[in-house]
Short mmCIF file of C-alpha atoms in Angstrom, two decimals:
data_model
loop_
_atom_site.label_atom_id
_atom_site.label_comp_id
_atom_site.label_asym_id
_atom_site.label_seq_id
_atom_site.Cartn_x
_atom_site.Cartn_y
_atom_site.Cartn_z
CA MET A 17 -17.12 -6.80 2.00
CA ALA A 18 -15.14 -7.37 -0.76
CA THR A 19 -16.36 -7.62 -4.39
CA PRO A 20 -15.90 -10.94 -6.58
CA ALA A 21 -13.53 -9.65 -9.51
CA ALA A 22 -15.03 -10.88 -12.35
CA ALA A 23 -17.83 -7.92 -11.49
CA LEU A 24 -15.69 -5.15 -11.16
CA PRO A 25 -16.18 -2.02 -13.18
CA PRO A 26 -13.39 -1.60 -15.70
CA GLY A 27 -10.35 0.71 -14.18
CA VAL A 28 -11.13 -0.79 -10.55
CA LEU A 29 -9.11 -2.90 -8.84
CA SER A 30 -11.65 -3.95 -5.73
CA LEU A 31 -14.95 -2.64 -4.35
CA HIS A 32 -15.22 -2.82 -0.02
CA VAL A 33 -18.29 -2.12 1.93
CA LEU A 34 -17.22 -0.16 5.19
CA PRO A 35 -16.93 -0.48 8.10
CA ALA A 36 -15.45 -4.13 8.17
CA GLU A 37 -13.48 -5.78 11.44
CA HIS A 38 -10.64 -6.77 8.74
CA HIS A 39 -9.67 -3.48 8.02
CA ASP A 40 -9.51 -2.42 11.29
CA LYS A 41 -5.47 -2.96 11.19
CA ASP A 42 -4.16 -0.91 8.64
CA TRP A 43 -4.92 2.38 10.55
CA ASP A 44 -3.43 1.50 13.55
CA ALA A 45 -0.04 -0.54 11.73
CA ILE A 46 0.99 3.15 10.15
CA VAL A 47 2.38 4.72 13.05
CA VAL A 48 2.65 8.67 13.03
CA PRO A 49 2.39 11.61 15.20
CA ALA A 50 -1.51 11.89 16.50
CA GLY A 51 -2.08 15.11 14.99
CA VAL A 52 -1.18 13.92 11.43
CA LYS A 53 -3.54 11.41 12.03
CA GLU A 54 -6.49 13.56 12.96
CA ARG A 55 -5.98 16.04 10.60
CA LEU A 56 -6.57 13.75 8.01
CA LEU A 57 -9.09 12.36 9.49
CA ALA A 58 -10.95 15.46 9.95
CA GLN A 59 -10.84 16.39 6.35
CA ALA A 60 -11.73 13.34 4.79
CA LEU A 61 -14.75 13.73 7.16
CA LEU A 62 -15.84 17.42 5.97
CA THR A 63 -16.06 15.72 2.73
CA LEU A 64 -17.56 12.37 3.41
CA ARG A 65 -20.60 14.59 6.14
CA HIS A 66 -20.46 17.83 4.56
CA GLY A 67 -19.02 18.21 1.45
CA ARG A 68 -22.75 19.46 -0.13
CA ARG A 69 -23.01 22.18 2.31
CA LEU A 70 -19.23 23.24 1.73
CA SER A 71 -19.45 23.12 -2.49
CA THR A 72 -21.75 26.80 -2.21
CA LEU A 73 -18.12 28.44 -1.28
CA ALA A 74 -16.63 30.51 -2.90
CA GLY A 75 -13.26 27.97 -2.93
CA LEU A 76 -14.90 25.29 -3.57
CA PRO A 77 -13.61 21.89 -1.97
CA HIS A 78 -12.84 19.32 -4.53
CA GLY A 79 -12.89 16.45 -1.79
CA LEU A 80 -9.12 15.69 -2.65
CA ILE A 81 -6.39 14.83 -0.32
CA VAL A 82 -2.94 13.94 -1.49
CA LEU A 83 -0.44 11.91 0.24
CA ALA A 84 3.09 12.08 -1.11
CA GLY A 85 6.58 10.64 -0.11
CA PRO A 86 9.19 7.92 -0.14
CA PRO A 87 8.41 4.18 -0.99
CA GLY A 88 7.73 2.48 1.76
CA THR A 89 6.56 5.08 4.10
CA GLY A 90 2.66 3.44 4.60
CA LYS A 91 0.97 6.16 2.48
CA THR A 92 -1.75 3.22 0.90
CA THR A 93 -2.27 1.30 4.04
CA LEU A 94 -2.81 4.44 5.03
CA ALA A 95 -5.26 5.15 2.83
CA ARG A 96 -6.95 2.13 3.47
CA GLY A 97 -7.32 2.83 7.38
CA LEU A 98 -8.59 5.99 6.80
CA ALA A 99 -11.46 5.28 4.51
CA GLN A 100 -12.10 2.54 7.22
CA VAL A 101 -11.97 5.08 10.35
CA ALA A 102 -14.02 7.39 8.35
CA ALA A 103 -17.26 4.46 8.04
CA LEU A 104 -16.37 3.95 11.50
CA ALA A 105 -17.44 7.48 12.42
CA LEU A 106 -20.27 7.50 9.46
CA ALA A 107 -21.51 4.24 10.56
CA LYS A 108 -24.95 5.33 11.77
CA GLU A 109 -25.41 7.47 8.73
CA GLY A 110 -25.05 4.61 6.45
CA ALA A 111 -22.36 2.26 5.01
CA THR A 112 -19.15 3.36 2.79
CA THR A 113 -17.95 2.45 0.02
CA LEU A 114 -14.14 2.18 -0.84
CA ALA A 115 -13.12 1.88 -4.66
CA GLU A 116 -9.55 1.53 -5.17
CA ILE A 117 -8.32 2.70 -9.28
CA ASN A 118 -6.08 0.67 -10.84
CA PRO A 119 -4.04 3.97 -12.71
CA HIS A 120 -2.13 1.73 -15.51
CA ALA A 121 -5.79 0.66 -16.67
CA PHE A 122 -6.47 4.42 -18.45
CA PRO A 123 -3.32 4.67 -20.69
CA SER A 124 -3.57 3.34 -24.56
CA ASP A 125 -1.60 3.60 -27.35
CA MET A 126 -4.46 4.29 -29.57
CA LEU A 127 -5.32 7.94 -29.89
CA GLY A 128 -7.94 9.17 -27.91
CA GLU A 129 -8.47 6.34 -25.67
CA SER A 130 -7.06 7.11 -22.72
CA GLN A 131 -8.77 10.20 -22.46
CA ARG A 132 -12.16 8.37 -22.90
CA ASN A 133 -11.27 5.49 -19.89
CA ILE A 134 -10.51 8.08 -18.02
CA MET A 135 -13.83 10.17 -18.81
CA ARG A 136 -15.64 6.90 -18.45
CA LEU A 137 -14.09 6.77 -15.03
CA LEU A 138 -14.66 9.93 -13.65
CA HIS A 139 -18.10 10.93 -15.41
CA ASP A 140 -19.80 7.43 -15.30
CA THR A 141 -17.97 4.39 -13.07
CA ILE A 142 -17.56 6.76 -9.66
CA PRO A 143 -20.86 8.29 -9.83
CA GLU A 144 -22.78 5.32 -10.44
CA LEU A 145 -20.45 3.53 -7.39
CA ALA A 146 -21.15 6.63 -5.18
CA ALA A 147 -25.40 6.03 -5.66
CA ARG A 148 -25.14 2.79 -4.12
CA ARG A 149 -24.42 4.12 -0.40
CA PRO A 150 -24.48 7.43 1.32
CA HIS A 151 -20.35 7.42 1.28
CA THR A 152 -17.48 6.86 -1.09
CA VAL A 153 -13.98 7.19 -0.74
CA VAL A 154 -11.99 6.76 -4.41
CA LEU A 155 -8.20 5.17 -3.71
CA ILE A 156 -5.96 6.11 -6.17
CA ASP A 157 -2.30 4.49 -5.94
CA GLU A 158 0.51 6.35 -7.71
CA VAL A 159 -1.41 9.18 -9.05
CA GLU A 160 1.45 10.39 -10.68
CA SER A 161 0.62 7.74 -14.00
CA PHE A 162 -2.80 9.11 -13.86
CA ALA A 163 -2.68 13.16 -13.86
CA VAL A 164 1.01 13.28 -15.84
CA ARG A 165 2.90 17.08 -15.38
CA ARG A 166 1.67 18.44 -18.75
CA THR A 167 4.67 21.09 -19.04
CA SER A 168 7.02 18.46 -18.40
CA ALA A 169 5.44 16.13 -20.94
CA SER A 170 6.53 17.99 -24.30
CA PHE A 171 4.47 16.63 -27.51
CA GLU A 172 7.72 15.88 -29.23
CA THR A 173 8.79 13.18 -26.73
CA ASN A 174 4.67 12.33 -25.62
CA PRO A 175 1.65 11.13 -27.17
CA VAL A 176 -0.73 13.93 -27.54
CA ASP A 177 -2.97 11.26 -26.08
CA VAL A 178 -1.14 12.27 -22.26
CA HIS A 179 -1.89 15.62 -22.24
CA ARG A 180 -5.42 14.64 -23.42
CA ALA A 181 -5.63 12.35 -20.79
CA THR A 182 -4.11 15.03 -17.91
CA ASP A 183 -6.83 17.30 -19.05
CA ALA A 184 -9.73 14.49 -18.73
CA VAL A 185 -8.78 14.04 -15.42
CA MET A 186 -8.80 17.50 -14.54
CA LEU A 187 -12.50 17.97 -15.94
CA GLY A 188 -13.26 14.58 -14.21
CA ILE A 189 -12.69 16.48 -11.04
CA ASP A 190 -14.36 19.21 -11.43
CA ALA A 191 -17.28 17.92 -12.44
CA MET A 192 -17.53 15.48 -9.22
CA ALA A 193 -17.13 18.04 -7.73
CA LYS A 194 -19.65 19.96 -8.52
CA ASN A 195 -21.80 17.05 -9.05
CA HIS A 196 -21.16 14.63 -6.04
CA PRO A 197 -19.04 16.81 -3.51
CA SER A 198 -19.57 14.30 -0.96
CA VAL A 199 -17.29 11.42 -2.51
CA LEU A 200 -13.78 11.65 -1.37
CA PHE A 201 -10.73 10.84 -3.56
CA VAL A 202 -7.31 9.98 -1.13
CA THR A 203 -4.55 9.88 -3.64
CA THR A 204 -0.79 8.94 -3.52
CA THR A 205 2.59 9.08 -4.93
CA ASN A 206 6.40 8.71 -4.63
CA PHE A 207 7.29 11.16 -7.42
CA ILE A 208 5.00 14.34 -6.65
CA ASP A 209 6.86 16.74 -8.89
CA ALA A 210 5.80 14.04 -11.66
CA ILE A 211 2.19 15.27 -10.90
CA ASP A 212 0.70 18.28 -12.95
CA GLU A 213 0.65 21.32 -11.27
CA ALA A 214 -3.56 22.33 -11.50
CA PHE A 215 -3.96 18.33 -9.98
CA LEU A 216 -2.26 19.50 -6.87
CA SER A 217 -3.84 23.02 -7.00
CA ARG A 218 -6.86 21.02 -6.72
CA ALA A 219 -6.23 19.27 -3.56
CA ASP A 220 -7.77 19.79 -0.17
CA LEU A 221 -4.83 18.80 1.90
CA VAL A 222 -1.49 17.62 0.57
CA MET A 223 0.56 15.48 3.47
CA HIS A 224 3.95 15.00 2.64
CA PHE A 225 5.67 11.69 4.51
CA ALA A 226 8.87 11.78 5.92
CA LEU A 227 10.80 8.84 6.64
CA PRO A 228 10.23 7.36 10.38
CA ASP A 229 12.70 8.89 12.95
CA ALA A 230 14.60 6.45 15.32
CA ALA A 231 11.80 6.91 18.03
CA THR A 232 9.06 5.35 15.17
CA ILE A 233 11.56 2.96 14.31
CA ALA A 234 11.51 1.30 18.02
CA HIS A 235 7.84 1.44 18.09
CA ILE A 236 7.52 0.08 14.64
CA VAL A 237 10.26 -2.71 15.55
CA ARG A 238 8.16 -3.07 19.20
CA ASP A 239 4.56 -3.39 17.20
CA SER A 240 6.07 -5.95 15.04
CA LEU A 241 7.50 -8.08 17.77
CA ALA A 242 3.97 -8.02 19.50
CA ASP A 243 2.54 -9.58 16.46
CA LEU A 244 4.89 -12.58 16.16
CA ALA A 245 4.63 -12.81 20.34
CA VAL A 246 0.99 -13.89 19.17
CA HIS A 247 1.78 -16.56 17.78
CA TRP A 248 4.92 -17.29 19.39
CA PRO A 249 4.47 -16.50 23.23
CA PRO A 250 8.02 -17.13 24.37
CA LEU A 251 8.90 -13.69 22.66
CA ARG A 252 7.11 -11.28 24.60
CA PRO A 253 9.72 -11.08 27.16
CA MET A 254 11.30 -8.90 24.08
CA LEU A 255 8.81 -6.34 24.36
CA ASP A 256 10.18 -4.94 27.81
CA HIS A 257 13.40 -4.09 26.61
CA PRO A 258 13.13 -0.51 25.26
CA ALA A 259 17.19 -0.28 25.47
CA GLN A 260 17.85 -3.28 23.08
CA LEU A 261 14.59 -1.85 20.90
CA ALA A 262 16.48 1.67 20.37
CA GLU A 263 19.63 0.16 19.98
CA ILE A 264 18.25 -1.90 16.87
CA ALA A 265 16.29 0.90 15.87
CA ALA A 266 19.91 3.45 15.90
CA LEU A 267 21.23 0.70 13.02
CA CYS A 268 18.21 1.20 10.99
CA GLN A 269 18.21 4.88 10.24
CA GLY A 270 17.31 5.91 7.35
CA TRP A 271 15.29 2.57 6.59
CA ASN A 272 11.40 3.09 5.96
CA GLY A 273 8.91 1.63 7.37
CA ARG A 274 8.53 -1.45 5.23
CA GLN A 275 12.03 -2.16 5.69
CA VAL A 276 11.37 -1.78 9.15
CA ARG A 277 9.21 -4.20 9.47
CA LYS A 278 10.72 -6.33 6.85
CA LEU A 279 13.52 -6.44 9.86
CA LEU A 280 11.64 -8.73 11.52
CA LEU A 281 11.59 -11.49 8.86
CA ALA A 282 15.11 -10.74 8.00
CA GLY A 283 15.54 -11.83 11.74
CA LEU A 284 13.84 -14.55 11.92
CA ALA A 285 16.07 -15.80 8.77
CA GLN A 286 19.61 -14.98 10.11
CA ARG A 287 19.81 -18.89 11.29
CA LEU A 288 18.02 -22.26 10.57
CA ASP A 289 16.94 -23.65 14.00
CA VAL A 290 14.93 -19.82 14.13
CA ALA A 291 13.71 -19.92 10.78
CA LYS A 292 12.21 -23.62 12.28
CA ASN A 293 11.47 -22.16 15.62
CA PRO A 294 11.11 -18.92 15.43
CA ALA A 295 10.26 -18.75 19.08
CA LEU A 296 14.10 -18.50 19.06
CA LEU A 297 14.52 -15.22 17.82
CA THR A 298 17.32 -13.45 19.81
CA PHE A 299 18.15 -9.18 19.63
CA ASP A 300 21.63 -10.45 18.32
CA ASP A 301 19.39 -11.76 15.45
CA LEU A 302 18.03 -8.63 14.98
CA ARG A 303 21.46 -6.45 15.39
CA GLU A 304 22.91 -9.06 12.28
CA ALA A 305 19.40 -8.21 10.03
CA ALA A 306 20.41 -4.64 10.24
CA ARG A 307 23.78 -4.51 10.02
CA LYS A 308 23.95 -6.51 7.01
CA ARG A 309 20.73 -4.08 5.72
CA GLY A 310 18.07 -7.33 5.30
CA GLY A 311 20.46 -8.68 3.39
CA VAL A 312 23.30 -11.26 3.68
CA GLU A 313 27.06 -10.92 3.33
CA TRP A 314 28.85 -13.21 0.20
CA VAL A 315 31.66 -14.62 2.89
CA GLY A 316 32.36 -17.44 5.09
CA ASP A 317 32.73 -21.10 4.36
CA ALA A 318 30.99 -23.57 2.04
CA ALA A 319 27.51 -24.45 3.05
CA PRO A 320 27.45 -28.10 4.00
CA SER A 321 24.91 -30.66 1.62
CA SER A 322 21.49 -30.86 1.16
CA ARG A 323 21.85 -33.93 3.22
CA GLU A 324 24.51 -32.93 5.45
CA LEU A 325 22.23 -30.40 6.79
CA PHE A 326 18.59 -32.79 6.83
CA PRO A 327 20.62 -36.18 7.80
CA ASP A 328 17.62 -38.12 9.27
CA VAL A 329 15.02 -38.31 6.86
CA PRO A 330 14.04 -41.63 6.24
CA LYS A 331 14.55 -43.27 3.01
CA GLU A 332 11.11 -44.38 2.89
CA MET A 333 10.09 -40.44 2.75
CA MET A 334 12.32 -40.05 -0.05
CA HIS A 335 10.16 -39.66 -3.58
CA ASP A 336 12.29 -40.86 -6.30
CA HIS A 337 9.88 -43.67 -7.06
CA ASP A 338 7.02 -41.60 -7.24
CA HIS A 339 5.76 -41.51 -10.38
CA GLY A 340 2.66 -38.46 -9.79
CA HIS A 341 5.90 -36.33 -10.60
CA VAL A 342 5.51 -34.27 -14.28
CA HIS A 343 8.79 -33.85 -16.07
CA THR A 344 9.06 -30.96 -19.24
CA LYS A 345 10.69 -32.05 -22.47
CA THR A 346 11.91 -28.94 -24.35
CA ARG A 347 11.29 -30.12 -28.11
CA ARG A 348 13.25 -28.40 -30.90
CA ASN A 349 11.70 -26.79 -33.60
CA SER A 350 12.79 -29.07 -37.14
#
């Protein structure tokens, strides 16, 4: 269940009560080695289930995970999936709150305002949310805009407020670890070098995501085809051709996971016949889409006119005399 946007605290993008069935797919959608997911889930459960006991250790856990890597590698999706799977593991002990934070809501042109916004989030908003249910996961996407690297943000070129804001993040994370040690922060970044070193040093786990290899790409393509086949069953036989899938995967080397999934959309859009009836998709369509890297080639003859493309639309279906349309006129300022 999600909280309506109008009821959200400042800086909070969304609130969800987990586990919830419609959140199941995120964890399954990201194809990584089993050991990677096990390590991530184990780290999350340590904080959520045993954070208070672990807080007595000399090396204070901060309940902070950083997922770093190129865009499109599934960091945010896996972070949401982690919250759901952890909530499933803890369901018998009570519900879990997933709070997604908008890091861009905190910078301000007013001196000191960014610092106050962050202090309010970490000292008031998140503790209040954590009091609602037994378990709380806080997701901060693009955390590099939240914990800016102070050594590269000079006082000459950046407002003092940036430095104060990052100081506030450190103080807030330390306060959360001390007072609310069972709250889990899962953060993502495309630019780990832009994150302050002190923030990274507080992380209990920094996980670096890589671009998918050929076997993973083939797996992603097959999974995406399987999703399409739910709606267009004639596509199901394509799932039983591993050699063809491997060939497509080889053409997509160097692509991120998001680009690979969008290959299916590009394949469906290679021909009008397929766009009108996706059940006609072939491996040749996918090869063409991969060869063009999901784009188009500006070659060939001129395109036919609109009526040449669709000559069979009867005149009574045309709306030339429909007075329900609206014209927008541009007025000149006199």
